[in-house]
């Protein structure tokens, strides 16, 4: 699991518990220390679980880290001071990709991927250093002391929270929040969850006669406004005919095959986040700023809109307030005909079709909803109690009425959790800050959606596994994993390859969500490749293989039963194409694949290459014949 940027150095602008409000407005800090590399041959995937496996573990205190050392190549370097709350500048080089906002996050998606921003701790968005040929570099440990001190300071400065009034009328504040039957689609992948679904009957993606791809089109990176170093371009979506992508203060729909513009939605400010969920009729939700950021006014992410990805129309735009202040949202999702947006200072839900607000937040000094995950179900991560005595309530909620259907209470002291999948319900958390790498994950919790009871707990040490989640801001932005067939598919950390190869490699392994045990299934990336799960395709796992310096990337389908790999696409190995693809790291870029089309995009536009001959791209699209 990989290293996040350090925590933000300014308190939230909105009232409420928790971490800072808007990661896109935070200042960068210095890079952390590099740990020893993983042992040759990769993690011991058959070792016994640590003590306490299967049960909540009490958080352990962590010692302050040593002074930061220079990190290895391929990962974020210490950025220079940045102006007016924008991400810092990466070191120059042939490759580079902005990190997702606030973390990943799949930025998302992500999210991550999506494309979008380390994970599990408060942080600003930063620009990672360009990866060098031959695969990724080593990972870094978190600066735990800095993170803890930042969160403690925030907790001392800010109090209060929000709760959601439900129709139940109960006085239990811990349950006073808002599965619907509304249908939602995977973004660019048909039914099921986006990269974390339960799997549908039969795979949709088939291998073509010729798996060699060609570049369909490229979209040049937009120029940032004057005096703005970096600006968000988070959000990308696929329909049968359209590839849609956020630019600077706009969302543009491109012809999937030709790259010609079909429509443009102009916005007053940049898109902060886009949902990875779409409705059956191709509507989705975004969060954006009400104006362009300036040095004196970076703006907050207060606007929530539903957009139609087929027609290119803005269906509606709404805001919400916490007390007298507008809420600056961190995350947005779609489930059961409802749009839900959340943050540490409040949230709200609206009807997708009409924009009617469904939930009304009220202030509270005990609990608040930090965010939501959508898709087949709508799940809230609700925080109760104070820092270091926090208890997270994972709630399956009715998207229309706000009623809590079932609830799982995590062990006290776990500060942050991300929702990997809503059906089956899988939650990731860093228990006791034990992951040690800023990925936001030390354990996965498989929860019964019908009863709210824990099915099993899966230990996933950061030194062995490469998944990551933004449990602070994006809630459902995770990368390096997928859920389907009642199993968790997760990428391992890189390790030395076999034979005479000097490169790194890894694999995808599977855990049973009923027992918590490994199934024995294993998909190897192959020497010099790195493999990352993208999403489910029926019972199969779709994965991207990041290539060595002299080859193109691949998309493979992994059979959910036999784990046999089938190559669906292999990209050109020409130098100019490799150069662009290498900048779209799966850890930071948005990667979507469906129907023989692969779309890779950046989540930030910057002026870092200004004055050089290097040409930057917002999007590169590949397709097979």
Coordinates of C-alpha atoms in Angstrom, one line a residue:
X1 CA 0.0 0.0 0.0
X2 CA 1.3 3.4 -0.9
X3 CA 2.1 6.6 0.9
X4 CA -0.1 9.6 1.1
X5 CA 0.8 13.2 1.3
X6 CA 1.1 14.6 4.9
X7 CA -1.8 16.2 6.7
X8 CA -3.2 19.6 5.9
X9 CA -1.9 22.5 8.0
X10 CA -5.0 24.5 8.4
X11 CA -8.3 23.9 10.2
X12 CA -11.7 23.3 8.4
X13 CA -13.7 26.4 7.4
X14 CA -17.0 24.8 8.4
X15 CA -18.2 23.8 11.8
X16 CA -18.1 20.1 12.8
X17 CA -15.8 17.3 14.0
X18 CA -13.1 15.7 12.0
X19 CA -10.5 16.5 9.4
X20 CA -10.2 19.6 7.3
X21 CA -13.1 20.4 5.0
X22 CA -11.7 20.8 1.5
X23 CA -8.5 18.9 0.5
X24 CA -8.2 20.9 -2.6
X25 CA -7.5 24.0 -0.5
X26 CA -4.8 22.6 1.7
X27 CA -1.1 23.4 1.6
X28 CA 1.5 20.7 0.7
X29 CA 4.0 19.5 3.3
X30 CA 7.3 17.6 3.0
X31 CA 7.6 14.0 1.9
X32 CA 7.9 11.1 4.4
X33 CA 10.6 8.6 5.0
X34 CA 11.2 5.6 2.8
X35 CA 10.9 2.1 4.4
X36 CA 12.9 -1.0 3.6
X37 CA 11.8 -2.8 0.5
X38 CA 9.6 -5.9 0.5
X39 CA 11.4 -9.2 0.6
X40 CA 12.3 -10.9 -2.7
X41 CA 9.6 -13.2 -4.0
X42 CA 6.7 -11.1 -2.6
X43 CA 4.6 -11.4 0.6
X44 CA 4.0 -14.7 2.4
X45 CA 0.4 -15.1 1.3
X46 CA -0.1 -18.2 3.3
X47 CA 1.2 -17.0 6.7
X48 CA -1.1 -17.2 9.7
X49 CA -3.1 -14.2 10.7
X50 CA -2.0 -11.9 13.4
X51 CA -3.4 -12.3 16.9
X52 CA -6.9 -11.0 17.2
X53 CA -7.8 -12.0 13.7
X54 CA -11.5 -11.9 13.1
X55 CA -12.2 -9.6 16.0
X56 CA -12.0 -5.8 16.6
X57 CA -8.5 -4.8 17.8
X58 CA -7.7 -2.0 20.1
X59 CA -5.7 0.8 18.5
X60 CA -2.0 0.8 19.4
X61 CA 0.0 4.0 20.0
X62 CA 2.5 4.7 17.3
X63 CA 5.9 6.1 17.8
X64 CA 6.9 9.4 16.1
X65 CA 8.7 8.7 12.8
X66 CA 12.3 9.5 12.1
X67 CA 13.1 12.6 10.2
X68 CA 12.1 12.4 6.6
X69 CA 14.7 11.1 4.1
X70 CA 14.8 11.5 0.4
X71 CA 12.3 9.1 -1.2
X72 CA 13.0 6.7 -4.0
X73 CA 12.2 7.4 -7.6
X74 CA 8.7 7.1 -8.9
X75 CA 7.0 8.6 -5.8
X76 CA 6.1 12.0 -4.5
X77 CA 9.0 14.3 -3.7
X78 CA 9.0 17.2 -1.3
X79 CA 7.1 20.0 -3.1
X80 CA 8.0 23.6 -2.9
X81 CA 5.7 26.0 -1.2
X82 CA 2.6 26.5 -3.3
X83 CA 0.5 29.6 -3.6
X84 CA -3.0 30.1 -2.4
X85 CA -3.9 26.6 -1.2
X86 CA -3.1 24.7 -4.4
X87 CA -1.1 21.4 -4.8
X88 CA 2.7 21.6 -4.9
X89 CA 4.9 21.1 -7.8
X90 CA 6.4 17.8 -8.8
X91 CA 10.0 17.4 -9.9
X92 CA 10.5 17.7 -13.6
X93 CA 11.0 14.5 -15.6
X94 CA 9.6 12.5 -18.5
X95 CA 6.7 11.1 -16.6
X96 CA 4.2 12.5 -14.1
X97 CA 0.7 12.4 -13.0
X98 CA -1.1 14.6 -10.5
X99 CA -2.4 12.8 -7.4
X100 CA -6.1 12.6 -6.7
X101 CA -7.6 15.3 -4.7
X102 CA -7.3 14.7 -1.0
X103 CA -5.5 11.3 -1.4
X104 CA -6.0 8.5 -4.1
X105 CA -9.1 7.7 -4.2
X106 CA -10.7 6.0 -7.0
X107 CA -11.0 9.3 -7.2
X108 CA -11.2 9.0 -7.3
X109 CA -12.1 6.2 -9.3
X110 CA -11.0 7.4 -8.3
X111 CA -10.9 7.1 -6.9
X112 CA -9.1 7.1 -7.5
X113 CA -9.1 6.0 -10.5
X114 CA -11.5 6.8 -10.5
X115 CA -9.0 8.5 -11.1
X116 CA -8.4 10.0 -8.2
X117 CA -6.3 10.6 -4.5
X118 CA -2.3 8.7 0.3
X119 CA -5.2 7.4 1.9
X120 CA -6.6 7.2 5.3
X121 CA -5.3 10.4 6.8
X122 CA -5.9 14.1 6.4
X123 CA -3.8 15.4 3.5
X124 CA -3.6 17.9 0.6
X125 CA -3.5 16.9 -3.0
X126 CA 0.1 16.8 -4.3
X127 CA 1.9 16.0 -7.5
X128 CA 3.8 12.7 -7.4
X129 CA 7.2 12.5 -9.0
X130 CA 7.3 11.0 -12.4
X131 CA 7.7 7.2 -12.4
X132 CA 10.8 5.9 -14.0
X133 CA 10.9 3.1 -16.7
X134 CA 10.6 -0.4 -15.4
X135 CA 7.7 -0.1 -13.0
X136 CA 7.1 1.7 -9.7
X137 CA 9.5 2.5 -7.0
X138 CA 9.3 1.6 -3.3
X139 CA 6.7 2.7 -0.8
X140 CA 7.0 5.1 2.1
X141 CA 5.9 5.0 5.8
X142 CA 3.4 7.6 7.1
X143 CA 4.5 10.4 9.3
X144 CA 2.1 9.3 12.0
X145 CA 3.2 11.9 14.6
X146 CA 2.5 14.7 12.2
X147 CA -0.9 13.2 11.3
X148 CA -1.9 12.6 14.8
X149 CA -0.9 16.1 16.0
X150 CA -2.8 17.7 13.1
X151 CA -6.0 15.8 13.8
X152 CA -5.7 16.5 17.5
X153 CA -5.2 20.2 16.8
X154 CA -8.3 20.2 14.6
X155 CA -10.3 18.4 17.3
X156 CA -9.3 21.0 19.8
X157 CA -10.2 23.8 17.5
X158 CA -13.5 22.6 16.1
X159 CA -16.5 21.0 17.8
X160 CA -20.0 20.0 16.8
X161 CA -21.3 17.9 14.0
X162 CA -24.5 17.1 12.1
X163 CA -27.2 14.5 12.2
X164 CA -29.9 13.6 9.8
X165 CA -33.5 13.6 10.8
X166 CA -35.3 10.4 9.9
X167 CA -38.9 9.5 9.7
X168 CA -38.5 7.0 12.6
X169 CA -38.7 9.7 15.2
X170 CA -36.3 7.9 17.5
X171 CA -34.1 9.8 19.9
X172 CA -31.0 7.6 19.4
X173 CA -28.7 10.1 17.7
X174 CA -26.3 7.4 16.6
X175 CA -29.0 6.1 14.2
X176 CA -30.6 9.3 13.2
X177 CA -29.4 9.3 9.6
X178 CA -30.9 8.6 6.3
X179 CA -31.6 -0.4 0.5
X180 CA -33.3 1.4 -2.1
X181 CA -34.5 -0.5 -5.1
X182 CA -33.4 2.1 -7.6
X183 CA -31.1 0.8 -10.3
X184 CA -27.6 2.1 -10.9
X185 CA -24.9 1.2 -13.3
X186 CA -21.2 0.8 -13.0
X187 CA -19.4 3.7 -14.6
X188 CA -18.2 2.3 -17.9
X189 CA -19.0 -1.3 -17.0
X190 CA -22.6 -2.3 -17.0
X191 CA -24.3 -3.8 -13.9
X192 CA -22.8 -4.3 -10.5
X193 CA -20.5 -2.0 -8.4
X194 CA -17.8 0.2 -10.0
X195 CA -14.7 -1.8 -9.2
X196 CA -16.3 -3.3 -6.2
X197 CA -19.5 -5.1 -7.3
X198 CA -21.1 -8.3 -6.4
X199 CA -20.8 -9.6 -10.0
X200 CA -23.6 -10.2 -12.5
X201 CA -24.4 -13.3 -14.6
X202 CA -21.9 -13.5 -17.3
X203 CA -19.0 -11.3 -18.4
X204 CA -19.6 -8.6 -21.0
X205 CA -16.0 -8.0 -22.1
X206 CA -14.8 -10.4 -24.8
X207 CA -11.3 -10.8 -26.3
X208 CA -11.1 -9.4 -29.9
X209 CA -9.4 -11.3 -32.7
X210 CA -6.6 -8.8 -32.6
X211 CA -5.8 -7.6 -29.0
X212 CA -3.4 -5.0 -30.3
X213 CA -4.8 -1.5 -29.7
X214 CA -4.3 1.8 -31.3
X215 CA -4.6 5.4 -29.9
X216 CA -8.2 6.5 -30.6
X217 CA -7.6 10.1 -29.5
X218 CA -5.7 12.3 -27.1
X219 CA -7.0 15.5 -25.3
X220 CA -4.3 18.1 -24.5
X221 CA -4.1 19.2 -20.9
X222 CA -6.0 22.5 -20.5
X223 CA -4.0 25.6 -19.4
X224 CA -4.5 26.7 -15.8
X225 CA -5.8 30.2 -15.0
X226 CA -3.3 32.9 -14.4
X227 CA -1.5 32.6 -11.1
X228 CA -3.0 29.2 -10.4
X229 CA -0.5 26.4 -10.2
X230 CA -2.8 23.4 -10.3
X231 CA -6.5 22.9 -10.6
X232 CA -8.9 19.9 -10.3
X233 CA -10.1 18.0 -13.4
X234 CA -11.6 15.1 -11.4
X235 CA -14.4 13.0 -12.9
X236 CA -14.7 10.8 -16.0
X237 CA -17.6 8.6 -17.3
X238 CA -18.5 6.1 -20.0
X239 CA -21.8 5.4 -21.7
X240 CA -22.4 3.4 -24.9
X241 CA -21.7 6.4 -27.1
X242 CA -20.0 9.0 -24.9
X243 CA -16.8 9.4 -23.0
X244 CA -17.2 12.4 -20.6
X245 CA -14.4 14.1 -18.8
X246 CA -14.1 17.1 -16.5
X247 CA -11.9 19.9 -17.8
X248 CA -11.3 23.3 -16.1
X249 CA -14.8 24.5 -15.1
X250 CA -16.5 22.3 -17.6
X251 CA -17.6 18.7 -18.4
X252 CA -17.1 17.7 -22.0
X253 CA -18.7 14.7 -23.8
X254 CA -16.5 13.1 -26.5
X255 CA -17.4 10.6 -29.1
X256 CA -16.0 7.3 -27.7
X257 CA -14.2 6.3 -30.9
X258 CA -13.3 9.6 -32.6
X259 CA -12.8 12.0 -29.7
X260 CA -14.8 14.7 -31.3
X261 CA -16.8 16.9 -28.9
X262 CA -20.5 16.0 -28.7
X263 CA -21.4 18.5 -26.0
X264 CA -20.0 20.8 -23.3
X265 CA -21.5 21.7 -19.9
X266 CA -20.0 25.0 -18.8
X267 CA -19.6 25.6 -15.1
X268 CA -18.7 28.7 -13.1
X269 CA -15.8 26.8 -11.3
X270 CA -13.8 23.6 -11.4
X271 CA -15.3 20.2 -10.6
X272 CA -14.1 19.0 -7.2
X273 CA -15.4 15.4 -7.4
X274 CA -17.6 13.3 -9.6
X275 CA -19.6 10.2 -8.6
X276 CA -18.5 6.9 -10.0
X277 CA -22.1 5.8 -10.1
X278 CA -24.6 6.5 -12.9
X279 CA -28.3 5.8 -13.2
X280 CA -29.8 3.5 -15.8
X281 CA -30.6 6.5 -18.0
X282 CA -27.0 7.8 -17.7
X283 CA -27.3 10.6 -15.2
X284 CA -24.6 11.2 -12.6
X285 CA -23.7 13.7 -9.9
X286 CA -20.8 16.1 -9.5
X287 CA -19.6 18.6 -6.9
X288 CA -18.1 21.9 -8.1
X289 CA -17.0 25.4 -6.9
X290 CA -19.3 28.4 -7.5
X291 CA -16.5 30.5 -9.0
X292 CA -12.9 30.2 -10.3
X293 CA -10.4 30.1 -7.5
X294 CA -8.0 33.0 -7.0
X295 CA -5.0 33.7 -4.9
X296 CA -7.2 35.5 -2.4
X297 CA -10.3 33.2 -2.6
X298 CA -9.7 29.5 -3.3
X299 CA -13.5 28.9 -3.2
X300 CA -15.2 25.9 -1.6
X301 CA -17.0 22.9 -3.1
X302 CA -20.5 24.0 -2.3
X303 CA -22.4 23.1 -5.5
X304 CA -24.0 19.7 -6.2
X305 CA -25.4 19.0 -9.7
X306 CA -26.9 16.2 -11.6
X307 CA -25.8 16.0 -15.3
X308 CA -27.1 14.0 -18.2
X309 CA -24.2 12.2 -19.8
X310 CA -26.1 11.4 -23.0
X311 CA -27.6 14.9 -23.8
X312 CA -24.9 17.0 -22.1
X313 CA -27.5 18.9 -20.0
X314 CA -27.2 20.1 -16.4
X315 CA -30.4 18.7 -14.9
X316 CA -30.3 20.7 -11.6
X317 CA -27.8 22.4 -9.2
X318 CA -28.3 22.6 -5.4
X319 CA -26.6 23.7 -2.2
X320 CA -27.2 23.0 1.4
X321 CA -26.4 24.7 4.7
X322 CA -25.1 23.7 8.1
X323 CA -26.5 26.4 10.4
X324 CA -25.9 29.6 8.5
X325 CA -22.9 28.4 6.5
X326 CA -23.0 26.7 3.1
X327 CA -21.6 23.1 3.3
X328 CA -18.4 22.4 1.4
X329 CA -18.8 18.8 0.3
X330 CA -16.1 16.2 0.0
X331 CA -17.9 13.3 -1.5
X332 CA -21.0 12.5 -3.6
X333 CA -22.7 9.3 -4.7
X334 CA -25.8 8.0 -6.4
X335 CA -28.0 5.2 -5.2
X336 CA -31.7 4.2 -5.6
X337 CA -32.7 7.4 -7.4
X338 CA -31.0 9.6 -4.7
X339 CA -27.9 11.8 -4.8
X340 CA -26.1 11.9 -1.4
X341 CA -23.3 14.3 -0.7
X342 CA -21.3 14.5 2.6
X343 CA -18.5 16.1 4.5
X344 CA -17.3 16.7 8.0
X345 CA -19.5 19.7 8.3
X346 CA -22.7 18.3 7.0
X347 CA -24.4 16.7 4.1
X348 CA -27.7 16.4 2.2
X349 CA -29.6 14.1 -0.2
X350 CA -31.7 15.0 -3.2
X351 CA -34.0 13.2 -5.6
X352 CA -32.1 12.5 -8.9
X353 CA -35.0 13.4 -11.1
X354 CA -36.4 16.5 -9.4
X355 CA -33.7 17.9 -7.2
X356 CA -36.0 17.8 -4.2
X357 CA -34.0 17.7 -0.9
X358 CA -34.8 14.5 1.0
X359 CA -32.7 14.9 4.1
X360 CA -32.4 18.0 6.4
X361 CA -29.2 18.1 8.5
X362 CA -29.3 19.4 12.0
X363 CA -26.4 20.3 14.3
X364 CA -25.3 17.8 17.0
X365 CA -22.4 17.5 19.4
X366 CA -22.3 13.7 19.4
X367 CA -22.5 12.3 15.8
X368 CA -22.3 13.2 12.2
X369 CA -22.2 11.5 8.8
X370 CA -18.8 11.9 7.2
X371 CA -19.8 10.5 3.8
X372 CA -21.7 8.0 1.7
X373 CA -21.2 5.1 -0.6
X374 CA -23.7 4.2 -3.3
X375 CA -24.5 1.8 -6.0
X376 CA -26.7 -1.2 -5.1
X377 CA -27.2 0.1 -1.6
X378 CA -26.7 3.4 0.2
X379 CA -24.3 3.2 3.1
X380 CA -23.3 6.0 5.5
X381 CA -20.1 6.2 7.6
X382 CA -21.4 7.9 10.7
X383 CA -18.9 9.1 13.4
X384 CA -19.9 9.3 17.0
X385 CA -17.8 10.5 20.0
X386 CA -14.6 12.6 20.2
X387 CA -11.1 12.0 18.8
X388 CA -9.4 8.9 20.2
X389 CA -12.8 7.8 21.6
X390 CA -14.5 7.7 18.2
X391 CA -16.9 5.0 17.2
X392 CA -17.8 4.5 13.5
X393 CA -21.3 3.3 12.7
X394 CA -21.6 1.7 9.2
X395 CA -25.2 2.2 8.3
X396 CA -27.3 0.6 5.5
X397 CA -29.8 3.5 5.0
X398 CA -32.9 4.0 3.0
X399 CA -32.0 6.6 0.4
X400 CA -35.5 8.1 0.2
X401 CA -36.5 8.4 3.9
X402 CA -33.3 8.6 5.8
X403 CA -34.2 5.6 7.9
X404 CA -31.4 3.3 9.2
X405 CA -32.1 -0.2 8.0
X406 CA -29.1 -2.0 9.6
X407 CA -26.0 -0.8 11.5
X408 CA -22.6 -2.2 12.3
X409 CA -20.6 -0.5 15.1
X410 CA -16.9 -0.7 14.6
X411 CA -14.5 -1.0 17.5
X412 CA -14.0 2.2 19.4
X413 CA -10.8 4.2 18.4
X414 CA -11.0 3.5 14.7
X415 CA -11.0 7.1 13.3
X416 CA -11.7 6.5 9.6
X417 CA -13.3 3.9 7.3
X418 CA -13.9 3.6 3.6
X419 CA -16.7 1.6 2.0
X420 CA -15.2 -0.8 -0.6
X421 CA -18.5 -2.3 -1.7
X422 CA -22.1 -1.7 -0.6
X423 CA -23.5 -5.1 -1.7
X424 CA -21.9 -7.2 -0.4
X425 CA -21.0 -4.7 2.3
X426 CA -17.2 -4.5 2.7
X427 CA -15.5 -1.8 4.8
X428 CA -11.7 -1.0 4.9
X429 CA -10.1 0.7 7.9
X430 CA -6.6 1.3 9.4
X431 CA -7.0 -0.2 12.9
X432 CA -4.8 1.5 15.4
X433 CA -2.8 3.2 12.6
X434 CA -1.2 -0.1 12.1
X435 CA -1.0 -0.1 8.3
X436 CA 2.1 2.0 8.6
X437 CA 2.1 3.2 5.0
X438 CA -0.7 5.7 4.7
X439 CA -2.9 3.5 2.6
X440 CA -5.8 3.7 5.0
X441 CA -6.1 -0.1 5.2
X442 CA -4.9 -2.6 7.7
X443 CA -8.1 -4.7 7.8
X444 CA -11.3 -5.4 5.8
X445 CA -14.6 -5.9 7.5
X446 CA -17.2 -8.1 5.8
X447 CA -20.7 -7.1 7.1
X448 CA -24.1 -8.8 6.6
X449 CA -26.3 -6.1 5.0
X450 CA -29.5 -7.7 6.3
X451 CA -28.5 -8.0 9.9
X452 CA -25.7 -5.5 10.4
X453 CA -23.5 -8.2 12.0
X454 CA -19.8 -8.8 11.2
X455 CA -19.3 -11.8 9.0
X456 CA -15.5 -11.9 9.1
X457 CA -12.5 -9.6 9.4
X458 CA -9.6 -9.9 7.0
X459 CA -6.1 -8.8 8.0
X460 CA -4.3 -7.0 5.1
X461 CA -0.9 -5.7 6.3
X462 CA 0.3 -2.7 4.4
X463 CA 3.7 -4.3 3.8
X464 CA 2.0 -7.1 1.9
X465 CA -1.0 -5.6 0.0
X466 CA -1.2 -2.6 -2.3
X467 CA -4.8 -1.5 -2.1
X468 CA -5.5 2.0 -0.8
X469 CA -8.6 4.0 0.2
X470 CA -9.3 7.6 0.9
X471 CA -11.2 7.1 4.2
X472 CA -11.0 10.8 5.1
X473 CA -12.7 12.6 2.2
X474 CA -14.0 10.3 -0.6
X475 CA -15.3 7.4 1.5
X476 CA -15.8 5.1 -1.5
X477 CA -12.7 5.9 -3.5
X478 CA -10.5 2.8 -3.3
X479 CA -8.0 1.3 -5.8
X480 CA -6.1 -1.9 -6.1
X481 CA -9.1 -4.1 -5.3
X482 CA -12.5 -5.3 -6.4
X483 CA -15.3 -7.3 -4.8
X484 CA -17.4 -10.0 -6.5
X485 CA -18.4 -13.6 -6.2
X486 CA -18.5 -13.0 -2.4
X487 CA -14.8 -12.5 -2.6
X488 CA -12.3 -9.7 -2.1
X489 CA -9.7 -9.4 -4.9
X490 CA -6.7 -7.4 -3.9
X491 CA -3.3 -6.6 -5.4
X492 CA -0.2 -7.5 -3.5
X493 CA 2.8 -5.1 -3.0
X494 CA 5.6 -5.2 -5.6
X495 CA 8.5 -7.5 -5.0
X496 CA 11.5 -8.7 -7.0
X497 CA 10.7 -10.7 -10.1
X498 CA 11.9 -14.2 -10.9
X499 CA 14.8 -15.4 -12.9
X500 CA 17.2 -12.9 -14.3
X501 CA 14.7 -10.0 -14.2
X502 CA 15.8 -7.0 -12.1
X503 CA 12.3 -5.5 -12.3
X504 CA 9.4 -5.6 -9.9
X505 CA 6.2 -7.6 -10.1
X506 CA 3.1 -8.4 -8.1
X507 CA -0.1 -10.5 -8.2
X508 CA -3.8 -10.4 -7.4
X509 CA -5.1 -12.8 -4.7
X510 CA -8.6 -13.6 -3.4
X511 CA -10.2 -13.7 0.1
X512 CA -13.5 -15.4 0.9
X513 CA -15.8 -12.8 2.4
X514 CA -17.7 -15.5 4.5
X515 CA -14.6 -17.1 6.1
X516 CA -11.9 -14.4 5.7
X517 CA -9.5 -17.0 4.4
X518 CA -7.6 -16.9 1.1
X519 CA -9.1 -19.0 -1.6
X520 CA -5.7 -20.0 -3.1
X521 CA -6.5 -18.1 -6.3
X522 CA -3.6 -16.1 -7.6
X523 CA -3.1 -14.1 -10.8
X524 CA 0.5 -13.2 -11.5
X525 CA 1.4 -9.9 -13.3
X526 CA 4.5 -11.4 -14.9
X527 CA 8.0 -10.2 -14.7
X528 CA 8.3 -6.4 -14.9
X529 CA 4.6 -5.9 -14.9
X530 CA 2.3 -4.6 -12.1
X531 CA -1.3 -5.7 -12.0
X532 CA -4.2 -3.7 -10.6
X533 CA -7.9 -4.8 -10.3
X534 CA -10.2 -2.3 -12.0
X535 CA -13.7 -3.7 -11.5
X536 CA -15.9 -6.7 -11.9
X537 CA -17.2 -7.9 -15.2
X538 CA -19.9 -10.4 -14.3
X539 CA -18.0 -13.1 -12.4
X540 CA -14.6 -12.1 -13.9
X541 CA -12.1 -9.5 -12.6
X542 CA -10.9 -6.8 -15.1
X543 CA -7.4 -5.7 -14.4
X544 CA -4.8 -3.3 -15.8
X545 CA -1.2 -4.3 -16.2
X546 CA 1.2 -1.5 -15.9
X547 CA 4.1 -2.3 -18.3
X548 CA 7.9 -2.1 -18.2
X549 CA 9.6 0.7 -20.0
X550 CA 9.7 -1.0 -23.4
X551 CA 6.1 -2.3 -23.7
X552 CA 2.6 -1.1 -23.7
X553 CA 0.0 -1.6 -20.9
X554 CA -2.5 -4.4 -21.0
X555 CA -6.1 -5.1 -20.0
X556 CA -6.8 -8.6 -18.9
X557 CA -9.9 -10.5 -17.8
X558 CA -9.3 -12.9 -14.9
X559 CA -11.8 -15.8 -14.7
X560 CA -13.6 -15.8 -11.4
X561 CA -13.4 -19.6 -11.1
X562 CA -10.1 -20.7 -12.7
X563 CA -8.3 -17.4 -12.4
X564 CA -7.1 -17.9 -16.0
X565 CA -6.1 -14.6 -17.6
X566 CA -7.3 -13.6 -21.0
X567 CA -5.7 -10.6 -22.6
X568 CA -8.3 -8.1 -23.9
X569 CA -6.0 -5.3 -25.0
X570 CA -2.3 -4.6 -25.4
X571 CA -1.3 -1.0 -26.1
X572 CA 1.4 0.2 -28.5
X573 CA 5.0 0.0 -27.4
X574 CA 6.1 3.1 -29.4
X575 CA 8.0 5.6 -27.3
X576 CA 5.7 8.5 -27.7
X577 CA 2.6 6.5 -26.7
X578 CA 4.4 4.8 -23.8
X579 CA 5.5 8.2 -22.5
X580 CA 1.8 9.4 -22.2
X581 CA 0.5 6.1 -20.8
X582 CA 3.3 6.0 -18.2
X583 CA 2.0 9.3 -16.8
X584 CA -1.4 7.7 -16.1
X585 CA -0.5 5.7 -13.0
X586 CA -3.3 3.5 -11.7
X587 CA -2.6 5.0 -8.2
X588 CA -3.5 8.5 -9.4
X589 CA -5.3 8.5 -12.8
X590 CA -8.8 7.7 -13.7
X591 CA -8.9 4.4 -15.7
X592 CA -12.1 3.2 -17.4
X593 CA -12.5 0.2 -19.7
X594 CA -15.5 -1.2 -21.6
X595 CA -16.3 -2.7 -24.9
X596 CA -12.8 -2.6 -26.2
X597 CA -12.1 1.0 -25.2
X598 CA -9.6 2.1 -22.5
X599 CA -9.7 5.7 -21.3
X600 CA -7.0 7.1 -19.0
X601 CA -7.2 10.6 -17.7
X602 CA -5.5 13.0 -15.3
X603 CA -7.3 14.4 -12.2
X604 CA -5.4 17.7 -12.2
X605 CA -4.2 20.2 -14.7
X606 CA -1.0 22.1 -13.9
X607 CA 1.5 24.7 -15.2
X608 CA 4.5 22.6 -14.2
X609 CA 5.6 22.0 -17.8
X610 CA 5.2 25.6 -18.8
X611 CA 8.3 26.8 -20.6
X612 CA 9.4 23.3 -21.6
X613 CA 8.9 21.2 -24.8
X614 CA 7.0 18.6 -22.9
X615 CA 3.4 18.2 -24.0
X616 CA 0.9 17.2 -21.3
X617 CA -2.4 15.4 -21.9
X618 CA -5.7 15.3 -20.1
X619 CA -6.9 12.1 -21.7
X620 CA -5.5 9.3 -23.8
X621 CA -7.9 6.7 -25.3
X622 CA -7.1 3.3 -26.7
X623 CA -9.3 0.9 -28.7
X624 CA -9.1 -2.5 -30.4
X625 CA -10.5 -3.1 -33.9

